[in-house]
Tab-separated table of C-alpha atoms and ligand atoms in Angstrom:
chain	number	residue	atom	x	y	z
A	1	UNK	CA	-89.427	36.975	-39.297
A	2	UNK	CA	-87.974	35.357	-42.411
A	3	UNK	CA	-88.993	34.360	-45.575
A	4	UNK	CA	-90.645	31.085	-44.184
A	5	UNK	CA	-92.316	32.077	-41.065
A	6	UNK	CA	-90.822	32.732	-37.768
A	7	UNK	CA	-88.521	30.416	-36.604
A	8	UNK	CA	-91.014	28.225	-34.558
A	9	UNK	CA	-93.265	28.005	-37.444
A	10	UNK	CA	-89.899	26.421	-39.360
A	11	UNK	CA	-89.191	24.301	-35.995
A	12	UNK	CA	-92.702	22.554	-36.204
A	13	UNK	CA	-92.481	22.287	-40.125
A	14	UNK	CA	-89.190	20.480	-40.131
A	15	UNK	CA	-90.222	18.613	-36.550
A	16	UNK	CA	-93.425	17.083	-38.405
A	17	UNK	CA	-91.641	16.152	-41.018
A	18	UNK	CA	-89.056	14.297	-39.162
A	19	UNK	CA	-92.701	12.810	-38.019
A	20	UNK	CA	-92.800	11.508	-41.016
A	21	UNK	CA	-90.141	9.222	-40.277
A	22	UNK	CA	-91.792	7.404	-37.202
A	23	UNK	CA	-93.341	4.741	-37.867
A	24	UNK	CA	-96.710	3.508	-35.679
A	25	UNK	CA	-95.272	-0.029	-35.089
A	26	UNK	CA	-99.393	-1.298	-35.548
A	27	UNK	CA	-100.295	0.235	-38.252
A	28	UNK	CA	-96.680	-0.029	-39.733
A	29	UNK	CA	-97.351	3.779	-41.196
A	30	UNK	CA	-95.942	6.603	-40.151
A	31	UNK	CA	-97.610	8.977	-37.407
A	32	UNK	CA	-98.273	11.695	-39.870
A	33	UNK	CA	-99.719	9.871	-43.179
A	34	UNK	CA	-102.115	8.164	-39.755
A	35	UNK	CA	-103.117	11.465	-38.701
A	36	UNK	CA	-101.685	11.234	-34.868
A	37	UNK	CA	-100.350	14.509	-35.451
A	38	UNK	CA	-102.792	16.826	-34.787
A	39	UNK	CA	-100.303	20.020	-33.632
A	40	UNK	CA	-97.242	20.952	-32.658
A	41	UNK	CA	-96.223	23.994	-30.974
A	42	UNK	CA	-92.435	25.460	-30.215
A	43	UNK	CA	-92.169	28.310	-27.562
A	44	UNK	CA	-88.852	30.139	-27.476
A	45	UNK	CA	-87.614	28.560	-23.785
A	46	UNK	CA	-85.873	31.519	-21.116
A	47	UNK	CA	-82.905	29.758	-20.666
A	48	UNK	CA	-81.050	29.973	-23.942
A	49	UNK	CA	-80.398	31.480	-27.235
A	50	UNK	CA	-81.093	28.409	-29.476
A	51	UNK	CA	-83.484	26.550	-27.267
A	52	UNK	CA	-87.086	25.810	-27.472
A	53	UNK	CA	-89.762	23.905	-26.039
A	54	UNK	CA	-91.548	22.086	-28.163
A	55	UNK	CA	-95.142	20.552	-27.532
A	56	UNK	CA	-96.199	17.894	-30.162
A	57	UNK	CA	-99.577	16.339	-30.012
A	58	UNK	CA	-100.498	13.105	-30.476
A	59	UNK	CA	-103.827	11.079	-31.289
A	60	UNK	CA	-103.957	7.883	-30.899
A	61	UNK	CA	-105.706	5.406	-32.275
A	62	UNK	CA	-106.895	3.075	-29.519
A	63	UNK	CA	-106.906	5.128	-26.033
A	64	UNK	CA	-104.542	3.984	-23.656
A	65	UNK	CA	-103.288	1.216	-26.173
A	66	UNK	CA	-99.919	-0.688	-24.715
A	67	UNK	CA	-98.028	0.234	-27.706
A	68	UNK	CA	-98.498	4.266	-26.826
A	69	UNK	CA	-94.774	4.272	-24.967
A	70	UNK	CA	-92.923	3.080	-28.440
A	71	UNK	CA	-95.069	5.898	-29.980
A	72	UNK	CA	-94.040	7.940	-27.423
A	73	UNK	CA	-90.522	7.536	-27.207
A	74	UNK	CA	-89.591	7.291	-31.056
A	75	UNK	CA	-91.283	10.807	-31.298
A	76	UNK	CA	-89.293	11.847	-28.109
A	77	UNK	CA	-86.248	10.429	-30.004
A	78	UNK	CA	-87.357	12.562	-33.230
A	79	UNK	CA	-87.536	15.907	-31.490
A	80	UNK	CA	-84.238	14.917	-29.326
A	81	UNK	CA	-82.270	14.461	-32.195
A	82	UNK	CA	-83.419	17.739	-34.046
A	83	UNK	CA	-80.294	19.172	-35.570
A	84	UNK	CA	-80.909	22.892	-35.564
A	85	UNK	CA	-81.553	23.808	-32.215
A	86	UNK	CA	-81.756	22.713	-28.293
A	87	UNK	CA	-85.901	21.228	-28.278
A	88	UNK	CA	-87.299	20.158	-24.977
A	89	UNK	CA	-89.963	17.989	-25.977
A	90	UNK	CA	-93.326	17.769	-24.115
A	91	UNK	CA	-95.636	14.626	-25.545
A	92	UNK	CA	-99.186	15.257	-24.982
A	93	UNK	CA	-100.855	11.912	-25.410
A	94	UNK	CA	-104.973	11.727	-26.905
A	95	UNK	CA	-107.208	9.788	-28.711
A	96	UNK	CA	-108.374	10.237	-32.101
A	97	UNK	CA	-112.064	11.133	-32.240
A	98	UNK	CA	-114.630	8.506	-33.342
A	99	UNK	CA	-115.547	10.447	-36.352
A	100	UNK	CA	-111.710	10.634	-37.373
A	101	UNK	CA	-110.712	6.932	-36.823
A	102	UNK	CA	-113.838	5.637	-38.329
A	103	UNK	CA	-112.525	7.608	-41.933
A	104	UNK	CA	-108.872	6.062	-41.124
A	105	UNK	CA	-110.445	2.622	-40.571
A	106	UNK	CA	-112.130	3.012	-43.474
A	107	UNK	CA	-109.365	4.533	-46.159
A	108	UNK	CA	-107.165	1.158	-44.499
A	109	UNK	CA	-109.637	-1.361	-45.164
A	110	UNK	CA	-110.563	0.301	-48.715
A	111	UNK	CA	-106.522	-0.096	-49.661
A	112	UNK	CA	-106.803	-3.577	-48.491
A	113	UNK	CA	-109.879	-4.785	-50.486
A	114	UNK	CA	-107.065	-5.023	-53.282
A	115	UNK	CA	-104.957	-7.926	-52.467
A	116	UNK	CA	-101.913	-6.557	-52.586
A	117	UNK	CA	-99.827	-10.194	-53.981
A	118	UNK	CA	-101.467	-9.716	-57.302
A	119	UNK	CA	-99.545	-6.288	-58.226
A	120	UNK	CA	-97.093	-7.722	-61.014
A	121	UNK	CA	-93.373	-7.815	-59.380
A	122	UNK	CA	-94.467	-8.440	-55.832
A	123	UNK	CA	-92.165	-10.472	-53.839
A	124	UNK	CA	-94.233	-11.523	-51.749
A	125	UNK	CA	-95.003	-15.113	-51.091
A	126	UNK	CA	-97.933	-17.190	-49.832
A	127	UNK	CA	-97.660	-20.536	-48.531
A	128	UNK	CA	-100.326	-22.719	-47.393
A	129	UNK	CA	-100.212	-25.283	-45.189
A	130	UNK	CA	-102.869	-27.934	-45.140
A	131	UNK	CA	-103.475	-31.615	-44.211
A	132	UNK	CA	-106.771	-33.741	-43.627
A	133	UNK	CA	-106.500	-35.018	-40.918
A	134	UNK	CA	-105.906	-32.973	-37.626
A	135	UNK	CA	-102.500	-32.865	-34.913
A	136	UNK	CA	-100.085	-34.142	-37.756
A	137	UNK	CA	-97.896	-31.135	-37.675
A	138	UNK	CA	-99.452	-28.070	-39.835
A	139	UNK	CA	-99.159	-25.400	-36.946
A	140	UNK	CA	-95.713	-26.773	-36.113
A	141	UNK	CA	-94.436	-26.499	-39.594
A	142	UNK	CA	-96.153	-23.353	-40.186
A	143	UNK	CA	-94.328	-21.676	-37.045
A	144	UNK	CA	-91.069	-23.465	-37.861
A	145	UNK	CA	-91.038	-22.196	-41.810
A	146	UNK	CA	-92.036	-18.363	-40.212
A	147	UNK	CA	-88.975	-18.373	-37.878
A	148	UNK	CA	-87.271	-19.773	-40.410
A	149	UNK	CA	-88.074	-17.063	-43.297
A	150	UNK	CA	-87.866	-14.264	-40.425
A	151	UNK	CA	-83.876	-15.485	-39.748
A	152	UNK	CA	-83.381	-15.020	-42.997
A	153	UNK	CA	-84.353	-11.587	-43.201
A	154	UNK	CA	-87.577	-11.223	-44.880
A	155	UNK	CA	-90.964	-9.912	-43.421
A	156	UNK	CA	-93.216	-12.895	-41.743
A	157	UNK	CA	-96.627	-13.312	-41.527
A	158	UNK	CA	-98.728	-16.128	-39.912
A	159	UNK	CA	-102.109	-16.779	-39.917
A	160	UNK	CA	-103.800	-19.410	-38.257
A	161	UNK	CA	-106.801	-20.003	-39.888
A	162	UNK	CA	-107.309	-22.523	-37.349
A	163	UNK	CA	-110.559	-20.748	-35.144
A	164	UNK	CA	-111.206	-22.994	-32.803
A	165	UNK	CA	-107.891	-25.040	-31.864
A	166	UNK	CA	-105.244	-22.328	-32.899
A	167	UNK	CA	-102.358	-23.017	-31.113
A	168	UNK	CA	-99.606	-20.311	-33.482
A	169	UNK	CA	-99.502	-17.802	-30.414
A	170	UNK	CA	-98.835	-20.487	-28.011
A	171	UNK	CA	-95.921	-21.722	-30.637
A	172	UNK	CA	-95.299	-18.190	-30.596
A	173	UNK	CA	-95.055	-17.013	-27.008
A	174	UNK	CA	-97.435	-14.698	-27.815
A	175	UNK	CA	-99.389	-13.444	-25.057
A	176	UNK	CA	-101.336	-10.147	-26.017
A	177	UNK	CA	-104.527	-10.261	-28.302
A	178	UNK	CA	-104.570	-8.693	-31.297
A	179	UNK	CA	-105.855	-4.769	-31.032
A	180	UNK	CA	-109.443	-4.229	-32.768
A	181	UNK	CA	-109.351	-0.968	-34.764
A	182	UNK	CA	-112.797	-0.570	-35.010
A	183	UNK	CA	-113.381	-3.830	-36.721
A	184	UNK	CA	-110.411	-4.320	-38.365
A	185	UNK	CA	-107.681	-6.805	-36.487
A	186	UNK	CA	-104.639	-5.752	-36.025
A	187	UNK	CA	-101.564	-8.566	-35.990
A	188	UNK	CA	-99.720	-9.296	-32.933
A	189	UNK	CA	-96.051	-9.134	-33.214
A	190	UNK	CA	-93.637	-11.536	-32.282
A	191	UNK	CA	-89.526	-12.069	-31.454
A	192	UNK	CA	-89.466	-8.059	-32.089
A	193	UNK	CA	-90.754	-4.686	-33.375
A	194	UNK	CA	-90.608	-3.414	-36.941
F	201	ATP	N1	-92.273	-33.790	-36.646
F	201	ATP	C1	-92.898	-34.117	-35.510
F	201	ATP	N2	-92.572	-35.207	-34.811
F	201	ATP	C2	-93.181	-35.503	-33.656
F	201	ATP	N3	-94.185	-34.795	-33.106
F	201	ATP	C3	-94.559	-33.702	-33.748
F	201	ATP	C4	-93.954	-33.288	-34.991
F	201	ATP	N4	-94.562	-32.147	-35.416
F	201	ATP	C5	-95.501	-31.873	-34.480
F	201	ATP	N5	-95.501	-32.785	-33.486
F	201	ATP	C6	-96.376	-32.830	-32.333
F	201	ATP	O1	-97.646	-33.231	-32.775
F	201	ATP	C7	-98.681	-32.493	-32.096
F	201	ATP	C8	-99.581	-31.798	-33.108
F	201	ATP	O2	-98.773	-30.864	-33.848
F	201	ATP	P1	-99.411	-29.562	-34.454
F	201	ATP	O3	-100.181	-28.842	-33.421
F	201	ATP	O4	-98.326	-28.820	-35.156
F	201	ATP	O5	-100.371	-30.216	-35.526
F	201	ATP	P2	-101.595	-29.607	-36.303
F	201	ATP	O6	-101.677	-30.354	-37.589
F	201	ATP	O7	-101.452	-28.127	-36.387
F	201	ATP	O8	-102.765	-29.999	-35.338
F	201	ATP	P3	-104.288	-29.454	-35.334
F	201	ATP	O9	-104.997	-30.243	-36.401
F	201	ATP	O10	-104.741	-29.764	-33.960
F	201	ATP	O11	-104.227	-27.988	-35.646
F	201	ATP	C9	-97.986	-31.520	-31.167
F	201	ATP	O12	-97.982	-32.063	-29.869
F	201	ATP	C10	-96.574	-31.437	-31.729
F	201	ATP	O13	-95.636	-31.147	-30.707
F	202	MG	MG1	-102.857	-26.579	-35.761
């Protein structure tokens, strides 16, 4: 024993807070502010003096969503790259409870009731792209200006606030439909991760 536990209590400590670090590439949070983190456990392995296996638990949001291997492996990564000792890392994948993701759902949409582009020094821009008359070019300029800004190094959103005839995922190559978080839409990312 020392002053801070036994060592696998210190293990899990400093593993969950290199939790911290990963980022749920959804949510665009990290793991452990989302509460995915439920436990992790380190058991003092046979096989050597400074090596442990170390079982983290994870809750996920949606069950079985596609985006549970990047999870996955950046926490595998985490634990891999642990300085202090040789960890063996065992990923137990879950789901979050309805009880517990309703209360994240809700804390999410309650931060983003307050539009976020009035806070004074944002640098964030909004650009709207309008016409009246239909198939003149919005969704084309739209996609072209968002791969343009995104070369350039800053943070891209689109929205097509076309419902009907929305053609930005097609311009996109986008596939996949957005995940529903228990009412709240999640975007779909394009050209890359964050
Ligand atoms: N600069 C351009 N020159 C020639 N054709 C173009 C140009 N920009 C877009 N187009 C073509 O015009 C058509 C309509 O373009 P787009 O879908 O971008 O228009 P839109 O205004 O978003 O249409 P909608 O009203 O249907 O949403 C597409 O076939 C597109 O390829
Ligand atoms: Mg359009």
């Amino acid at each position: 024993m020392t002053d801070n536990g036994t060592i696998e209590q210190r293990i899990e400590q400093q593993v969950y807070e290199r939790l911290s670090h990963v980022i749920d590439p959804e949510l665009g949070r990290s793991v452990t502010d989302l509460g995915m983190i439920p436990a992790i456990k380190a058991v003092k392995s046979d096989d050597g003096a400074n090596h442990y296996d170390l079982t983290v638990h994870v809750e996920l949001t949606v069950p079985g969503c596609p985006l549970s291997r990047t999870i996955s492996e950046r926490i595998t990564q985490a634990v891999l790259t642990y300085p202090d000792a040789k960890l063996t890392p065992n990923i137990e994948i879950g789901a979050m409870s309805r009880d517990k993701l309703e209360k994240l759902v809700g804390e999410l949409k309650a931060e983003r009731r307050q539009n976020p582009f009035n806070k004074p020094g944002t640098k964030t821009r909004i650009f709207a792209i309008a016409s009246g008359k239909g198939g003149v070019g919005k969704s084309s300029v739209t996609a072209n200006l968002a791969a343009t800004f995104s070369a350039l190094g800053y943070d891209t959103a689109a929205i097509d606030a076309d419902i009907y005839g929305f053609s930005l995922p097609s311009l996109f190559g986008v596939h996949s439909r957005p995940t529903d978080l228990n009412g709240m839409l999640m975007p779909v990312v394009a050209w890359g991760s964050r």
